[in-house]
Every structure is written in structure tokens, then in C-alpha cells.
C-alpha positions as CSV (number, residue, x, y, z in Angstrom):
1,M,2.3,1.9,-0.4
2,R,1.0,5.8,-2.0
3,P,-2.4,7.6,-2.7
4,I,-4.0,6.3,-5.7
5,A,-3.1,8.7,-8.6
6,L,-3.9,8.7,-12.4
7,A,-2.6,11.0,-14.7
8,F,-3.1,11.8,-18.5
9,L,-0.6,14.8,-19.1
10,C,0.6,15.6,-22.6
11,L,1.8,19.3,-24.2
12,L,0.3,22.0,-21.8
13,A,-1.9,24.5,-23.5
14,L,-1.0,28.3,-23.5
15,L,-2.8,30.4,-20.8
16,V,-4.6,32.6,-23.0
17,P,-8.3,33.7,-23.1
18,I,-10.9,31.7,-25.0
19,A,-11.9,33.5,-28.2
20,S,-15.2,32.3,-28.4
21,Q,-18.1,33.3,-26.1
22,A,-19.7,30.4,-23.6
23,Q,-22.9,29.4,-25.6
24,D,-25.7,28.8,-23.3
25,G,-24.1,29.7,-20.6
26,V,-21.3,27.2,-20.7
27,S,-17.8,27.7,-21.5
28,P,-15.7,25.6,-24.0
29,I,-13.9,23.9,-21.2
30,E,-17.0,23.4,-19.3
31,R,-18.4,21.8,-22.2
32,R,-15.3,19.6,-22.6
33,A,-15.4,18.6,-19.2
34,A,-18.7,17.3,-19.2
35,Q,-17.7,15.3,-22.7
36,V,-14.7,13.8,-20.4
37,V,-17.1,13.0,-17.6
38,G,-19.7,11.2,-20.5
39,L,-16.5,9.2,-21.9
40,M,-15.8,8.1,-18.0
41,R,-19.2,6.9,-18.0
42,G,-19.4,5.4,-21.2
43,D,-21.7,7.5,-22.8
44,T,-19.2,8.9,-25.4
45,N,-18.4,6.5,-28.3
46,A,-14.8,6.1,-27.9
47,D,-14.4,6.6,-31.6
48,A,-15.2,10.3,-30.7
49,L,-11.8,10.6,-29.1
50,E,-10.5,12.6,-31.9
51,E,-12.8,15.3,-31.8
52,L,-12.0,15.3,-28.2
53,F,-8.4,15.4,-27.2
54,T,-5.8,16.7,-29.4
55,P,-3.7,14.6,-31.7
56,T,-0.6,14.9,-29.3
57,F,-2.5,14.1,-26.4
58,L,-3.7,10.9,-28.2
59,G,-0.1,10.1,-29.3
60,A,0.8,9.8,-25.6
61,I,-2.0,7.7,-24.3
62,T,-3.7,5.3,-26.6
63,P,-7.6,5.0,-26.9
64,E,-7.3,1.6,-25.1
65,Q,-5.2,2.9,-22.3
66,L,-7.8,5.6,-21.6
67,T,-10.6,3.2,-21.6
68,A,-8.8,0.6,-19.2
69,L,-8.1,3.5,-16.9
70,F,-11.8,4.9,-16.7
71,A,-12.8,1.2,-16.2
72,Q,-10.3,1.1,-13.3
73,L,-11.9,4.3,-11.6
74,R,-15.3,2.8,-12.0
75,S,-14.2,-0.3,-10.4
76,L,-13.0,1.9,-7.6
77,Y,-15.4,4.8,-7.5
78,G,-18.6,3.6,-9.3
79,E,-19.9,5.7,-12.2
80,A,-19.0,9.4,-12.7
81,Q,-21.9,11.5,-12.0
82,R,-21.4,15.0,-13.1
83,V,-18.6,18.0,-13.3
84,E,-18.6,19.0,-10.0
85,S,-16.6,22.4,-10.9
86,V,-14.7,23.9,-13.3
87,T,-12.4,26.8,-11.7
88,P,-12.0,29.2,-13.4
89,P,-14.9,28.5,-16.3
90,G,-13.9,30.7,-19.0
91,A,-10.2,29.9,-19.0
92,T,-8.0,27.6,-21.3
93,R,-6.8,25.8,-18.0
94,A,-8.9,25.1,-15.0
95,A,-9.2,22.8,-12.0
96,L,-11.4,20.2,-12.4
97,A,-13.9,18.2,-9.9
98,I,-15.6,15.4,-11.2
99,R,-18.2,13.6,-8.6
100,M,-18.6,9.7,-8.8
101,D,-20.7,7.4,-6.7
102,R,-18.0,7.0,-4.1
103,A,-15.5,9.8,-4.5
104,I,-15.0,13.4,-5.7
105,V,-11.9,12.9,-8.4
106,R,-9.8,16.3,-8.6
107,G,-7.2,17.1,-10.6
108,G,-6.9,19.6,-13.9
109,I,-8.0,20.0,-17.7
110,A,-6.5,22.2,-20.5
111,I,-7.9,22.6,-24.0
112,D,-6.4,24.3,-26.9
113,P,-8.3,27.0,-28.8
114,A,-6.1,26.7,-32.0
115,Q,-7.3,22.9,-32.0
116,G,-10.9,23.6,-31.8
117,G,-10.7,23.6,-28.1
118,R,-10.1,19.8,-27.9
119,V,-8.7,18.5,-24.2
120,S,-5.0,19.0,-24.8
121,E,-4.2,18.0,-20.8
122,L,-6.2,15.8,-18.3
123,L,-5.1,15.1,-15.2
124,F,-6.6,13.3,-12.2
125,Q,-4.4,14.2,-8.7
126,S,-6.7,13.2,-6.0
127,F,-9.9,11.3,-4.7
128,Q,-12.0,12.4,-1.9
129,P,-13.8,9.6,-0.8
130,L,-17.6,10.4,0.0
131,P,-19.9,8.2,2.4
132,S,-21.7,5.3,1.3
133,A,-25.0,5.3,0.2
134,T,-26.3,2.4,2.5
135,A,-25.2,1.4,5.8
136,G,-22.5,-1.9,5.5
137,A,-21.5,-1.1,1.8
138,I,-17.7,-1.4,2.8
139,E,-18.3,-4.2,4.7
140,A,-20.0,-6.1,1.7
141,E,-17.4,-4.9,-0.5
142,L,-14.8,-6.7,1.8
143,A,-16.7,-9.8,1.6
144,A,-17.3,-10.0,-1.7
145,L,-13.3,-9.8,-2.4
146,P,-12.1,-13.2,-3.7
147,G,-9.8,-15.0,-0.9
148,T,-8.9,-13.8,2.5
149,V,-9.6,-10.7,3.7
150,T,-9.8,-8.9,7.1
151,A,-9.9,-5.1,7.9
152,Y,-10.1,-3.5,11.6
153,F,-10.1,-0.2,12.3
154,G,-10.8,1.4,15.8
155,P,-8.8,2.8,19.0
156,L,-5.8,0.7,20.4
157,D,-7.2,0.8,23.9
158,A,-10.2,-1.0,24.9
159,G,-12.7,1.2,22.9
160,P,-15.2,-0.9,20.4
161,P,-14.0,-0.8,16.6
162,R,-15.8,1.2,14.2
163,L,-15.0,-1.3,11.7
164,S,-13.9,-4.9,12.3
165,H,-14.1,-7.6,9.3
166,N,-12.6,-11.1,10.3
167,P,-10.4,-9.3,13.1
168,D,-9.0,-12.9,14.4
169,V,-8.2,-14.4,11.1
170,Q,-4.7,-14.9,10.5
171,N,-3.7,-13.4,7.1
172,A,-0.2,-13.2,5.4
173,L,1.7,-9.8,6.0
174,G,4.1,-9.6,3.5
175,S,6.6,-7.0,4.5
176,T,4.4,-6.0,7.5
177,M,6.2,-8.3,9.5
178,K,8.8,-5.9,9.4
179,L,7.2,-4.2,12.6
180,Y,7.9,-7.1,15.0
181,L,11.9,-6.5,14.0
182,L,11.0,-2.6,14.8
183,A,9.3,-3.3,17.6
184,Q,12.1,-5.9,19.5
185,L,15.2,-3.2,18.4
186,G,12.8,-0.2,19.9
187,R,12.5,-2.5,23.1
188,E,16.4,-2.9,23.2
189,V,17.2,0.5,22.3
190,A,14.7,1.9,25.4
191,Q,16.3,-1.0,27.6
192,G,20.0,0.3,26.9
193,K,20.8,-2.6,25.4
194,R,21.5,-1.1,22.1
195,A,21.7,2.5,20.7
196,W,20.3,3.5,17.1
197,S,24.1,4.7,16.7
198,D,25.5,1.0,16.8
199,V,26.9,-0.2,13.8
200,A,26.5,-3.7,11.7
201,A,28.7,-4.5,8.6
202,L,26.4,-6.0,5.7
203,S,26.9,-9.4,5.1
204,T,24.0,-11.7,3.6
205,R,22.3,-10.0,0.3
206,S,18.8,-10.9,0.4
207,F,16.6,-10.1,-3.0
208,P,14.8,-6.8,-3.7
209,S,12.9,-4.6,-2.8
210,G,15.6,-2.2,-1.4
211,M,19.1,-0.8,-2.2
212,M,21.2,-2.5,0.3
213,Q,21.4,-5.8,-1.8
214,D,23.8,-3.8,-4.1
215,W,26.1,-2.1,-1.6
216,P,29.9,-3.1,-0.9
217,E,30.5,-6.2,1.2
218,G,31.2,-5.1,4.8
219,A,29.7,-1.6,4.4
220,P,29.2,-0.3,8.1
221,V,25.6,1.1,8.7
222,T,23.9,2.2,12.0
223,L,20.9,0.4,13.4
224,H,18.9,3.7,12.8
225,K,19.6,3.5,9.0
226,L,18.7,0.0,9.0
227,A,15.5,0.4,10.5
228,S,14.9,3.5,8.4
229,L,15.5,1.6,5.2
230,M,13.6,-1.6,6.4
231,I,10.5,0.5,7.0
232,S,10.6,3.2,4.9
233,I,11.5,1.3,1.5
234,S,11.1,-2.1,2.8
235,D,14.7,-2.9,2.1
236,N,15.1,-6.7,2.5
237,T,18.7,-6.7,3.1
238,A,18.6,-4.1,5.7
239,T,15.7,-6.6,7.7
240,D,18.0,-9.4,7.2
241,I,20.8,-7.5,8.7
242,L,18.6,-6.8,11.6
243,T,17.4,-10.0,12.0
244,R,20.9,-11.2,12.6
245,V,21.8,-8.6,15.0
246,L,18.6,-9.2,17.2
247,G,18.3,-12.9,16.7
248,Q,15.5,-14.7,15.4
249,E,14.4,-16.0,18.8
250,A,14.3,-12.5,19.9
251,I,11.8,-11.6,17.3
252,A,9.8,-14.9,17.9
253,D,9.5,-13.6,22.0
254,M,8.3,-10.2,20.5
255,V,5.9,-12.3,18.5
256,R,4.7,-14.1,21.7
257,R,4.8,-11.1,24.4
258,S,2.6,-8.9,22.1
259,G,0.0,-11.5,22.3
260,H,-0.4,-13.3,18.9
261,A,-3.0,-15.5,18.9
262,D,-1.0,-18.5,17.1
263,P,2.8,-17.7,17.2
264,A,3.4,-21.4,16.1
265,L,2.4,-20.1,12.8
266,N,5.8,-17.9,12.3
267,A,7.7,-20.8,13.8
268,P,11.0,-20.6,12.8
269,W,11.1,-17.1,12.0
270,L,11.9,-16.6,8.3
271,T,14.2,-14.2,6.7
272,T,13.3,-12.6,3.8
273,R,16.0,-14.6,2.1
274,E,15.1,-17.9,3.3
275,L,11.3,-17.0,2.1
276,F,12.5,-16.0,-1.4
277,L,15.1,-19.1,-1.4
278,L,12.1,-21.2,-0.5
279,K,9.7,-20.1,-3.4
280,G,12.3,-20.0,-5.6
281,G,14.1,-23.1,-5.2
282,E,13.0,-26.7,-5.7
283,R,9.4,-27.5,-5.8
284,S,10.1,-30.8,-3.8
285,R,11.6,-28.5,-0.6
286,M,8.7,-26.1,-0.6
287,R,6.0,-28.7,-0.6
288,A,8.3,-30.6,2.3
289,Y,8.6,-26.9,4.3
290,L,4.8,-26.4,4.2
291,R,4.1,-29.8,5.6
292,G,6.8,-29.8,7.8
293,S,7.0,-29.3,12.0
294,A,9.0,-26.3,13.3
295,Q,11.9,-28.6,13.7
296,E,11.6,-30.2,10.2
297,R,11.3,-26.6,8.6
298,A,14.4,-25.7,10.7
299,R,16.6,-28.4,9.3
300,I,15.5,-27.5,5.7
301,L,16.4,-23.8,6.4
302,A,19.8,-25.0,7.7
303,G,20.4,-26.3,4.2
304,I,18.6,-23.4,2.4
305,E,21.6,-22.3,0.2
306,R,22.2,-25.6,-1.4
307,P,21.6,-25.8,-4.3
308,P,21.7,-22.1,-5.2
309,V,18.9,-20.0,-5.9
310,S,19.6,-17.1,-8.2
311,V,17.9,-13.8,-9.0
312,D,16.2,-15.2,-11.9
313,D,15.3,-18.1,-10.5
314,V,13.3,-16.0,-7.8
315,N,11.8,-13.7,-10.6
316,A,10.6,-16.4,-12.7
317,A,8.9,-18.1,-10.0
318,F,6.8,-15.1,-8.9
319,A,6.4,-14.0,-12.3
320,K,3.5,-16.6,-12.8
321,G,1.6,-15.4,-9.8
322,P,0.8,-16.2,-6.1
323,V,3.5,-19.0,-4.9
324,A,2.8,-21.2,-1.8
325,L,0.9,-18.4,0.7
326,G,1.5,-20.6,3.2
327,I,5.4,-19.6,3.4
328,E,4.8,-16.3,5.1
329,W,4.7,-14.4,8.0
330,F,0.7,-14.3,9.9
331,A,-1.2,-12.4,11.9
332,S,-4.8,-11.3,12.6
333,P,-5.7,-7.4,13.1
334,R,-6.4,-8.1,16.7
335,D,-2.6,-9.1,16.5
336,L,-1.4,-6.3,14.8
337,A,-3.3,-4.0,17.2
338,G,-1.5,-6.1,19.9
339,L,2.0,-5.3,18.6
340,L,1.3,-1.6,18.0
341,R,0.4,-1.4,21.8
342,T,3.2,-3.0,22.9
343,M,5.3,-0.8,20.5
344,R,4.1,2.3,22.3
345,A,4.5,0.8,25.9
346,E,8.0,-0.2,25.3
347,S,9.6,1.2,22.3
348,D,12.2,3.9,22.1
349,P,10.6,7.0,20.5
350,Q,12.4,6.5,17.8
351,V,10.4,3.6,16.3
352,F,7.6,6.1,15.8
353,E,9.4,8.8,14.0
354,I,10.8,5.7,11.5
355,M,7.4,4.9,10.9
356,A,6.4,8.3,10.0
357,I,9.0,8.3,7.2
358,N,6.7,6.8,4.5
359,E,3.1,7.3,5.8
360,S,1.4,6.6,2.3
361,F,-1.4,8.8,3.1
362,P,-3.9,11.1,1.5
363,A,-2.6,14.7,1.8
364,E,-6.5,15.8,1.9
365,M,-6.9,13.5,5.4
366,R,-3.6,14.2,6.6
367,E,-4.8,17.0,8.6
368,Q,-7.5,15.1,10.5
369,W,-4.7,13.2,12.4
370,R,-1.6,14.1,14.9
371,Y,0.3,11.3,14.1
372,V,0.2,9.0,11.0
373,G,2.8,5.6,10.6
374,Y,2.5,3.0,8.2
375,K,4.3,-0.3,7.2
376,G,3.1,-2.3,4.1
377,G,3.6,-5.4,2.8
378,S,3.2,-7.6,-0.7
379,E,4.0,-10.2,-2.7
380,P,1.8,-11.6,-5.5
381,G,-1.7,-12.6,-4.1
382,V,-0.7,-10.8,-0.7
383,L,-1.4,-7.2,0.3
384,N,-1.4,-5.8,3.9
385,L,-1.7,-2.3,4.6
386,T,-1.2,-1.4,8.2
387,W,-1.7,2.1,9.9
388,L,-0.7,3.6,13.3
389,L,-2.9,7.3,13.8
390,T,-3.2,9.3,16.7
391,D,-6.2,11.5,16.5
392,R,-6.0,15.3,17.4
393,Q,-6.9,14.1,21.3
394,G,-3.9,12.2,21.2
395,R,-5.8,8.8,21.4
396,D,-4.3,5.9,19.2
397,H,-6.0,4.1,16.5
398,I,-5.3,1.1,14.4
399,L,-6.4,0.7,10.4
400,T,-4.9,-2.5,8.9
401,L,-6.6,-4.1,5.9
402,G,-5.2,-7.6,4.6
403,W,-5.8,-9.6,1.7
404,S,-4.6,-13.1,0.3
405,N,-5.5,-15.3,-2.6
406,P,-3.8,-18.0,-3.5
407,E,-5.2,-17.9,-6.9
408,A,-4.6,-14.6,-8.6
409,P,-2.8,-11.5,-7.8
410,V,-4.7,-8.8,-5.6
411,D,-5.7,-5.4,-6.5
412,E,-3.8,-2.9,-4.5
413,A,-5.8,0.1,-5.8
414,R,-8.8,-1.4,-4.9
415,L,-7.7,-2.1,-1.1
416,E,-6.2,1.7,-0.8
417,A,-9.6,2.7,-2.0
418,L,-11.3,0.7,0.4
419,A,-9.1,2.1,3.1
420,W,-9.6,5.8,2.4
421,R,-13.6,5.4,2.2
422,I,-13.2,3.8,5.8
423,L,-11.6,7.0,7.1
424,A,-13.9,9.0,5.5
425,E,-16.8,7.3,6.8
426,R,-15.6,6.3,9.9
427,G,-13.2,8.8,11.0
């Protein structure tokens, strides 16, 4: 998971002075920036795009795409209010900041004097969240999202949370479940039962995401590489190899020892391949699994490869939207906090270096924290974002947001935007 960035990029304008003088103290590039704000707000008629942008720009992004992108920005950050700054104000290319209701959008703008000063480049690179105007605004937005939404931000120790929304509700994790494998592996390395340099052979392949599904049969891979690929790019084949190495019962034991409130929800512990085979296979088998006890589910999994399920079957199943969200891995925000506490107490330190490979964090917020570790997970209708954050005083925090909706896919950009606002207001 990544900081939100929307870019509208065409041919670069030449860095030459603008021939015409500023009118009423407003330079040509400032005037065009103000028109962009009007367009973002809906004040500027879309029919006037040809006057605002160069033909090359409009050849790269259609009016419909522009309208959709500005609508997405409004849904995430509210209305565009004004140009915050254009620096330098008298050039043909400048750094641009636009103030919206809930964020300052930063990027760049360029104009082409040879084409009437029309905008030839517009780039939105970063989004600095602003404090909400009213107390409880973020909680209200979380509550208004369709489906099941959970969120928690606070210290891992006994301190009170800075934000808590459905902290004890079990929600689907997607690939965030891989933290349980990482915790168990880190524990066994710390105990001396395994070493990061131990080698496992590639055998059963899962389905993407990842890259190892395309590697040669029997390829030797260290446990460190398996864990790194599992966490940094959410490689499902690496995950299933580690599941085989550790054993599903050992992973289930980590679920219990970390204080999960309802470990039976994850029994039996699924491999990623088993989840895909269930959701991409026969509907009758999927329904039987959803109804079954742990023992009945284990019997279904014993015959999961029959009849065979192809990549095309899996892709077709997920292309229609959310599929059987009861077949998943589950945890509440408090369960995830317990898992991170257990990792801190029991795991080899390499675990936290692995979690930091892909921190999925805005650069402008990074300097507030000594350490940032991350794992997220998703499938149609499911999204989880979980960070381990260590402040400058050395105190660990968890930020986790979960959203599941069996009726429709969920909006990753919207949940990420809420995460950054939580940090901006409560950090």
C-alpha cells in the first residue's frame, strides 16, 4: 500500500521568462493556477478546458478523466478553497500548493507562453492533511462508510488510544494475516530453532500477488528472502512456503498466544492457495465451507485440489466483486495490537527490518517517527492497513484501519486519506 498521488503530466514547457507583464499584480501562471482551482471546484465550465490547457495536455488526459480525478480529490479532501502558493510566481513552471477543506495539495504547474499561457503540465504529488474543523469528524466519516469499519490509533502499551472505532470487532485482514507468520518465524529464529539463512525449496505455487509463482520448481530460497517477499510485495507463494515450513498449527498457536479474542474464526488456518481455490472453485463447496465446523472445513481442504481450479477461474471469480468474505483471516484492532506487542517481546530484530522494507508512508510524515513498519491486505470488498510506529521518544504505536463490504469493492484511496488525517490530527 502507497501515499496517494494523482498526476496529470504532458510535454514540459521551456524554462523561459513570460513575455507579458503581470496584470493587477497577478502573473500569468498565478492566473492559470486560480483557474485550475475553479475547475477543481466545479466553478469553471468543462467546455472551457481548451482555453485552459494546451492541446498536447488534453491529448494525454481526456476531459472525462480530469472530471473524474477532480471528483475523487473532492471526495477525499473536500472542496478546493484557494491557491496557497505559486513559487516562483513569475516563471513558466512553478511549485503549486492548493488549499482544500481537509488537505493542502502540493505539486507543480507549467504554462506555455507560445500557446497563450495555457497550462502544459499539472502535477499533484503530495497531500498534507489538515486538522478537521469539528471534533469527531474522522469518527463520523468512518461510521458513514458502508460495511464493517474498524480503526485504532494509540500506544501499544497500556496508554489510552487517540482514536478508536469498533476496536473489538473482528474484520477481514487479507494479506495483513501474514504478520502472524512473520511473528512465528521471528520467534523461532529468536529461540534458535531456525536461522534466517535456512533454505526451503519452492514447491506448491499460489496465485498472484507476488513473483515466486513464476520461479522454477525446487528453487532454493532462504527464509529471510521468503519473509521479505511475503511482507514487502505480499508474495503469496512465499507465504505458503513459509506456512509449510512453520506448520499451520504453529501459526494457529501464534494466533492464540498473541491474545486473539476469537481464534476459532481462523481455524483451520488457510494457506493463500486454499483461499483462492475455495473462492474460485465450485459454489457448493464454498457454501459447505462457510457452514462447516473446523473439522468439516479441514475435510474440505483435504480434497481442495479436486476438481482443479485455474488462474482464469480465480480471476473470473474475483472480477465480479466481493466473494464469500466469510472465507478469510480475521482479527480486531485489539488483536493486531496484541500481535505487535508479542512480536516486540519475542521476535528476532530482523522481523522489524523486514516490516520496514515497504513502509507505505507519506514522506512528509516520515520525519515524525523513528521507525515505520507496515503490512496491508486486500481483496475485492476487503482492505486492511496496519502500521507499527515508533515515536522519537521510543514508544511504539499501532495505526490500523480495516474495511470490509460484501456488497461492493472498497475505496483504498479513501481509507488511506483517513489514515493520514488521523496521524495529522492525533499524531
